[in-house]
XYZ file of C-alpha atoms in Angstrom:
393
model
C 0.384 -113.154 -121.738
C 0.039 -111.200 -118.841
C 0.511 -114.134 -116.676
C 3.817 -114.489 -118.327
C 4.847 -110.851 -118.168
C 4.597 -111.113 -114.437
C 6.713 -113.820 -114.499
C 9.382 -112.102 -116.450
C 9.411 -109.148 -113.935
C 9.194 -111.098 -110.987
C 12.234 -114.140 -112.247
C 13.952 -110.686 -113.046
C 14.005 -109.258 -109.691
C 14.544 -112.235 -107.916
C 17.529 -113.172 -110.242
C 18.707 -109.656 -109.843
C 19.053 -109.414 -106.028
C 20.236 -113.108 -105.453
C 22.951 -112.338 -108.160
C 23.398 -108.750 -105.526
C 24.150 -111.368 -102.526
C 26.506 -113.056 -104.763
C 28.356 -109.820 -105.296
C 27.558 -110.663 -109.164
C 26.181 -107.763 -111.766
C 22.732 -107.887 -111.810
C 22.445 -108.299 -115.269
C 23.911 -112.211 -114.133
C 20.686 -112.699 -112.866
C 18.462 -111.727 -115.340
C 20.266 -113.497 -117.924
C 20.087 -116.776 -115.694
C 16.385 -115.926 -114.808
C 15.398 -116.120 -118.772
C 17.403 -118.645 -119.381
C 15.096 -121.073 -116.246
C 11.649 -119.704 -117.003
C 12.242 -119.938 -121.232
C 11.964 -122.539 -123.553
C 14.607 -124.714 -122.859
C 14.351 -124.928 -119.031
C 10.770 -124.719 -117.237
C 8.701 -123.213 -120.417
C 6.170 -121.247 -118.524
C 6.438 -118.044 -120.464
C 3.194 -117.957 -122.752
C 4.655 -117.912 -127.171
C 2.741 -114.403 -127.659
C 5.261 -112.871 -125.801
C 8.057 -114.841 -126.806
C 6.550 -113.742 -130.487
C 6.944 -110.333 -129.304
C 10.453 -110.436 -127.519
C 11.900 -108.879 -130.225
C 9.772 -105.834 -129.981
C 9.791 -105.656 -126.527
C 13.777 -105.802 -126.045
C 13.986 -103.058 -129.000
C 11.705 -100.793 -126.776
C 14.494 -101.461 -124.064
C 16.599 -100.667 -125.879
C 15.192 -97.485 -127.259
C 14.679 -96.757 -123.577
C 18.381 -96.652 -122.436
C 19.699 -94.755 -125.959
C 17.236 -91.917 -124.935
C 18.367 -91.592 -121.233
C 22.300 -92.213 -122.794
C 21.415 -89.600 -125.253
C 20.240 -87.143 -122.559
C 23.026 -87.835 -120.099
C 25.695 -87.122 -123.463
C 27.681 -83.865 -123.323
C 28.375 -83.088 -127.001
C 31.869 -81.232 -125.805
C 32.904 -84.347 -124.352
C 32.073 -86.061 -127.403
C 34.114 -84.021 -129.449
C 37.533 -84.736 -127.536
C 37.369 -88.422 -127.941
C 36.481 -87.958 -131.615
C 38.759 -90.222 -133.315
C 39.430 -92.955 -130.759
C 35.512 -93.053 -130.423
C 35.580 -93.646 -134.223
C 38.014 -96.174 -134.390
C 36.503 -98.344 -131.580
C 33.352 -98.430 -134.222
C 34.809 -100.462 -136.555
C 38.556 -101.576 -135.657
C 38.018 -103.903 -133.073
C 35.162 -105.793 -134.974
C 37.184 -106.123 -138.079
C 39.884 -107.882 -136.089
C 37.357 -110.042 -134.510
C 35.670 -111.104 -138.295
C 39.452 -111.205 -139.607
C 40.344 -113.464 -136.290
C 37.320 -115.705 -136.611
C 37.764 -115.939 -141.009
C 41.031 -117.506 -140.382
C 40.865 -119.573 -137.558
C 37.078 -121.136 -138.149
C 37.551 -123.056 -141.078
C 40.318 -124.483 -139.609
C 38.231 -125.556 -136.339
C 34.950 -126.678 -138.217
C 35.919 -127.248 -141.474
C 33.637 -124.554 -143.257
C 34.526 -122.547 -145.734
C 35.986 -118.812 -145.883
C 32.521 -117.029 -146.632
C 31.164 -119.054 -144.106
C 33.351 -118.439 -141.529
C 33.065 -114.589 -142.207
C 29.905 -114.657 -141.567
C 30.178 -116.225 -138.603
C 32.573 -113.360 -137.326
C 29.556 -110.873 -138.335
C 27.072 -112.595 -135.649
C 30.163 -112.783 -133.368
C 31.490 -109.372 -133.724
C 29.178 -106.926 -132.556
C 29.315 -105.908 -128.800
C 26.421 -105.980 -126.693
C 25.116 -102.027 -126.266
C 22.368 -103.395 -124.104
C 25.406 -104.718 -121.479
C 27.693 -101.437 -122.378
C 25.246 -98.663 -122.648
C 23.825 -98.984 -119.316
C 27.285 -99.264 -117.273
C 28.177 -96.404 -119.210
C 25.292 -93.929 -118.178
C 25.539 -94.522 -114.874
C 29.452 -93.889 -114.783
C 28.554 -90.565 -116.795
C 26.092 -90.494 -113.601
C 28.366 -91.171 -110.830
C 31.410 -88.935 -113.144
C 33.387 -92.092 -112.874
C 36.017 -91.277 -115.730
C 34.358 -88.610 -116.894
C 37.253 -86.254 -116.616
C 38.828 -87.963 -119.811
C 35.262 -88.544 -121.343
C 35.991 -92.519 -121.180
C 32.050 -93.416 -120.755
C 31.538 -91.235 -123.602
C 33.744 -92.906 -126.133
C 33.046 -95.860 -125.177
C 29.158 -95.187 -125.470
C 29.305 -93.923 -129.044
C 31.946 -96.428 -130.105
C 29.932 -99.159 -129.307
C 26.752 -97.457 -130.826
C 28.820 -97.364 -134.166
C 30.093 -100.656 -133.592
C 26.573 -102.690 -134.380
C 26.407 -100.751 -136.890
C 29.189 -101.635 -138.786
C 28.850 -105.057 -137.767
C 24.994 -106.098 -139.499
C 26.461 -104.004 -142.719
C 28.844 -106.771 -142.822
C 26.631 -109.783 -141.656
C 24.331 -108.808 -144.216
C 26.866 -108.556 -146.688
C 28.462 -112.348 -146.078
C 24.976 -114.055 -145.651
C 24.200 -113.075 -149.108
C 27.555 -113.776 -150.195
C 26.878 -116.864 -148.279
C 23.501 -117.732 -150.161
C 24.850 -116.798 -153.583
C 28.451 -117.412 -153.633
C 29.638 -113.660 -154.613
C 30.239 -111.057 -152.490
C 28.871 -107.686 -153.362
C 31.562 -104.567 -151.847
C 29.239 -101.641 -152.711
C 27.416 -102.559 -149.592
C 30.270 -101.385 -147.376
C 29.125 -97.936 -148.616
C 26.055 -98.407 -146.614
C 27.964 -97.903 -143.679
C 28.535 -94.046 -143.531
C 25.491 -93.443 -145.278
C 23.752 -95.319 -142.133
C 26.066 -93.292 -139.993
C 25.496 -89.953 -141.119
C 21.874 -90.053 -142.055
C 21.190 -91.118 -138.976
C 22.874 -88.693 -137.040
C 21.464 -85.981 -138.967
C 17.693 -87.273 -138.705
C 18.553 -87.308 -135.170
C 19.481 -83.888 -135.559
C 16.979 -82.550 -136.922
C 14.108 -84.442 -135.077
C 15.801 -83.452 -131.907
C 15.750 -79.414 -132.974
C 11.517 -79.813 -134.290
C 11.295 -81.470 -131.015
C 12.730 -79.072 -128.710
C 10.811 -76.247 -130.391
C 7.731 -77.982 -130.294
C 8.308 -78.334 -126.192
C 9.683 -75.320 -125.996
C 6.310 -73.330 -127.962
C 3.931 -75.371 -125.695
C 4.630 -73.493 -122.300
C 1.976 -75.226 -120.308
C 3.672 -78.785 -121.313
C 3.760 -81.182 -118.262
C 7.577 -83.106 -117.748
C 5.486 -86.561 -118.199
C 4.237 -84.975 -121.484
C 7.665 -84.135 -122.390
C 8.999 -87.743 -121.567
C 5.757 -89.290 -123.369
C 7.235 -86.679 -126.232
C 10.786 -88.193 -126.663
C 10.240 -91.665 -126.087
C 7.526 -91.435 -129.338
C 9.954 -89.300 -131.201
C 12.171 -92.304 -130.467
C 10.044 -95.006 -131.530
C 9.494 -93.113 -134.595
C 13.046 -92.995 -135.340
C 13.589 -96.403 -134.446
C 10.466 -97.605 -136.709
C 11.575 -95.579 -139.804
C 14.308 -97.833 -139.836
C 12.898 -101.031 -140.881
C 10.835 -98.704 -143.448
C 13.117 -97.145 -144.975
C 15.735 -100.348 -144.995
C 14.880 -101.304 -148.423
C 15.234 -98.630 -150.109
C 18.175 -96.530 -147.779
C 20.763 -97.199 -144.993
C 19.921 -95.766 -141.940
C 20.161 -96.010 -138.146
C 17.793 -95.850 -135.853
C 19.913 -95.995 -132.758
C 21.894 -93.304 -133.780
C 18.995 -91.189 -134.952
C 17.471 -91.813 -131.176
C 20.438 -90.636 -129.498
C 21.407 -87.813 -131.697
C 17.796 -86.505 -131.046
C 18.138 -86.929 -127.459
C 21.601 -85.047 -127.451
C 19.968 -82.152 -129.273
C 17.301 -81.913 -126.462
C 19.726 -82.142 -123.559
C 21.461 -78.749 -125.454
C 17.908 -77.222 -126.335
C 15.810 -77.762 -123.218
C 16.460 -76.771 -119.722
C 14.369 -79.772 -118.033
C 16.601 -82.272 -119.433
C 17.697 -83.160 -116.438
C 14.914 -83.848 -114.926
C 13.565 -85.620 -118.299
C 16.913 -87.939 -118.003
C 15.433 -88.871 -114.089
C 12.434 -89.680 -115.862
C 14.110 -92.412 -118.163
C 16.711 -93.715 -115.457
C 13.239 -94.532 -113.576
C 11.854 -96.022 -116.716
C 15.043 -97.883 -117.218
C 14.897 -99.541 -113.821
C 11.480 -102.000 -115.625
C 12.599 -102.018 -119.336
C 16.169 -103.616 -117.840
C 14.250 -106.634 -116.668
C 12.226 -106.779 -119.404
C 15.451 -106.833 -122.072
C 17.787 -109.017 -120.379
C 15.542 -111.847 -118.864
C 13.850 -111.768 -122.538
C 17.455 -112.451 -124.092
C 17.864 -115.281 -121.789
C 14.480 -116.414 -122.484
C 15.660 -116.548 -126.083
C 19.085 -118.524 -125.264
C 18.843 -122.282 -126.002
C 21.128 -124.324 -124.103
C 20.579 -127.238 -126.319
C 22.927 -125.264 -129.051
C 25.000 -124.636 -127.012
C 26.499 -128.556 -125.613
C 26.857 -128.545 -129.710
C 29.217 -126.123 -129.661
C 32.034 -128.030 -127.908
C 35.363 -127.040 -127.009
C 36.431 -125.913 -130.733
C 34.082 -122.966 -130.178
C 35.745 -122.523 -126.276
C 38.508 -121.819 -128.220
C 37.579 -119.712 -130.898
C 35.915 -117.660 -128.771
C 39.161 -117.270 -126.801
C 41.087 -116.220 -129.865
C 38.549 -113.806 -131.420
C 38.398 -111.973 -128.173
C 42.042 -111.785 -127.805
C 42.033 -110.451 -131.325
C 39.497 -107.959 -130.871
C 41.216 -106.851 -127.208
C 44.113 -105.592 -129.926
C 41.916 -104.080 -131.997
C 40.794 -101.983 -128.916
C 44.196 -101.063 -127.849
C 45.017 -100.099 -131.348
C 41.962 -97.548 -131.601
C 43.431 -96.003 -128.517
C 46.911 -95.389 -129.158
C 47.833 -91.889 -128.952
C 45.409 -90.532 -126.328
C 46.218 -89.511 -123.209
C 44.324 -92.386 -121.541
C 46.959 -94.607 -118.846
C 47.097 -98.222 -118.734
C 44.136 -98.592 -116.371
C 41.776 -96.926 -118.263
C 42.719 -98.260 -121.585
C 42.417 -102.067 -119.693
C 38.768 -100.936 -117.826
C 38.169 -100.367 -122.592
C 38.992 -103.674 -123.357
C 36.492 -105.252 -120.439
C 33.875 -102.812 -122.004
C 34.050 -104.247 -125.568
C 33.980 -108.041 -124.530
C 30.469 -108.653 -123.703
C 28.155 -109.864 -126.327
C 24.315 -110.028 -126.280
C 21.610 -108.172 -128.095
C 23.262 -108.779 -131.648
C 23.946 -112.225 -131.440
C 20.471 -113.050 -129.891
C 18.913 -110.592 -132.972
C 20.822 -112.173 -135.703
C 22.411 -115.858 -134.459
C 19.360 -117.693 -135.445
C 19.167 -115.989 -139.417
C 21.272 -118.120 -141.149
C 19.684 -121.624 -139.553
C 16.393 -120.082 -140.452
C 17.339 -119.446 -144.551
C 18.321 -123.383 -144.314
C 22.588 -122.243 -144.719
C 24.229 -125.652 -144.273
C 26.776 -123.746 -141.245
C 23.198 -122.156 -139.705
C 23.459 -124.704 -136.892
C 26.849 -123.589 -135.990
C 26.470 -120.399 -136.517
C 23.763 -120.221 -133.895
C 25.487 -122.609 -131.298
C 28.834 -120.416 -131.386
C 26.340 -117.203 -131.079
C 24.434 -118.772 -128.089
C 27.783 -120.036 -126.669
C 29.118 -116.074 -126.621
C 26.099 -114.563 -124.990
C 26.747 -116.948 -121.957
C 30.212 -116.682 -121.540
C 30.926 -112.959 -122.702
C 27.842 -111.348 -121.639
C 28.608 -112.345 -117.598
C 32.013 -112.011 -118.704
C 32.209 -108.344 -119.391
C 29.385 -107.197 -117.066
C 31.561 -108.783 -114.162
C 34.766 -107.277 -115.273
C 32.919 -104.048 -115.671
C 31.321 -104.172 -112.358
C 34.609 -105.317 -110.456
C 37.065 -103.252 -111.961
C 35.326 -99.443 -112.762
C 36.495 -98.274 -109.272
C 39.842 -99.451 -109.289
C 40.961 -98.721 -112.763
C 39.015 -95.226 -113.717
C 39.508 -91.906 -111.429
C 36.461 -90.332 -110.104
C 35.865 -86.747 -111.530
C 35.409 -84.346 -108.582
């Protein structure tokens, strides 16, 4: 396995730096590097750590939140309240609504089915957005109307909302009735996440603060464990309670930013961490992208995918009516919510596994909108931040 770790750090960097030359997003690279040395191209990457992707992209993941978290002012936050709340959940909807109507119409499936299928397709990608978004907070690249901020904790939300609903239509889908009490999971999983977060963050940051001979590597050892924690509680307490784990995470890393005065430095400490655990996630997604699905797809799914994303680009433009942002900003939004990545990898392959007659599909269309969105969005991202958000002096 270590063999194969190497491999995924070396494909990685090489992947990253040709895509570089190319004037690409790095994250181009990766994706394509995965995509070679996985399964469905060369196979050299040993199973155990294909058995273990999951894991290891969720540390990733946990990775960027924290250093998101750290980098989030919480005054900030509060001016883009309610377009950062609307970008949760509106966009999505009009992408599940978009794909509901148009799917069975393309593939023949029925309603449920195709509602379902617009829960794997509707999530964006916080793996692709998250990142960009830190390090225009970073470089204050539309800071001055708190854009990377809204459009950090919108997509946060966003996933959210999104596996409420795809778990809600795959047992619809396996029993034939659809149960609506578990849209109430959704604010419960909202706000009992953000106030675990809370109060993690405060224990946390008195802890730290008590322990005055407390090294900074101590300190980052501290968080990313209080992390973990967070994130692990999750799948524990999933049965029984909604909750979020990504929210809790970067909640708890807000609180610290406020409570301790070496969050700074403690933020430098992730962005340095953040520089392996990118390679790690996004040659690991491609790893887990089968191309073979994908030829299934055809051109019916070319063109749903067209029309969902059109849908959902109104649903962004909706959530931001009535701010203050102009016409470049709110087009620099849309590009952010395209990309699609992490969720569809996580959940694409579910229904094929519980033998659901549209499981093939399902995951074909899902594999189909990592490779096309993912690049997508990063490229539009990449291309376009400079020209179409003002740099906060």
């Amino acid at each position: 396995m270590l063999l194969s770790l190497s491999l995924v750090f070396l494909s990685g960097l090489a992947g990253a730096y040709i895509a570089q030359a190319l004037r690409l997003p790095r994250i181009i690279g990766m994706l394509a590097a995965g995509i070679i040395v996985g399964p469905c191209c060369l196979g050299v990457l040993d199973e155990k750590i294909l058995y273990i992707s999951p894991d290891l992209r969720k540390l990733a993941l946990v990775i960027i939140l924290i250093k998101a978290g750290l980098s989030l002012n919480l005054e900030d936050l509060k001016r883009v309240g309610r377009p950062s709340l609307l970008l949760s959940f509106l966009p999505a909807a009009f992408e599940v609504a978009a794909v509901t109507f148009i799917a069975p119409l393309l593939f023949g499936i029925s309603y449920t089915e195709a509602a379902l299928l617009g829960s794997v397709l509707a999530a964006v990608s916080p793996a692709v957005v998250i990142p960009k978004m830190a390090e225009l907070i970073d470089s204050r690249y539309g800071t001055g109307k708190s854009i990377p901020q809204m459009i950090l904790a919108g997509a946060s939300l966003d996933d959210i909302f999104v596996i409420v609903l795809f778990s809600t239509f795959l047992t619809a889908s396996r029993s034939g009735t659809l149960n609506l009490s578990s849209f109430a999971d959704i604010p419960v999983s909202v706000l009992s996440g953000i106030a675990a977060g809370i109060i993690s963050g405060l224990i946390l940051s008195r802890i730290m603060k008590s322990m005055k001979s407390l090294t900074l590597p101590h300190k980052v050892i501290m968080i990313l464990s209080l992390a973990l924690l967070l994130t692990g509680a999750e799948d524990m307490i999933k049965p029984y309670f909604a909750f979020s784990g990504l929210l809790a995470v970067i909640s708890s890393a807000a609180v610290v930013r406020v409570k301790d005065k070496d969050s700074a430095q403690e933020a430098a400490s992730f962005t340095k961490l953040w520089a392996g655990a990118e390679i790690i996630l996004f040659v690991l997604i491609g790893a887990a992208v089968d191309i073979n699905y994908t030829l299934r797809a055809g051109i019916p799914a070319i063109l749903l995918l067209a029309f969902s994303l059109s849908v959902r680009s109104l649903g962004v433009i909706l959530s931001l009516s009535g701010t203050a942002l102009n016409r470049k900003e709110r087009l620099f939004t849309v590009f952010s919510y395209l990309p699609k990545a992490t969720v569809q990898a996580a959940i694409g392959g579910v229904p094929l596994a519980m033998g659901l007659s549209s499981g093939s599909l399902i995951l074909s269309v899902a594999v189909l909108s990592i490779l096309v969105t993912a690049p997508l969005g990063a490229l539009l991202m990449e291309a376009s931040y400079r020209k179409l958000l003002e740099r906060e002096k």
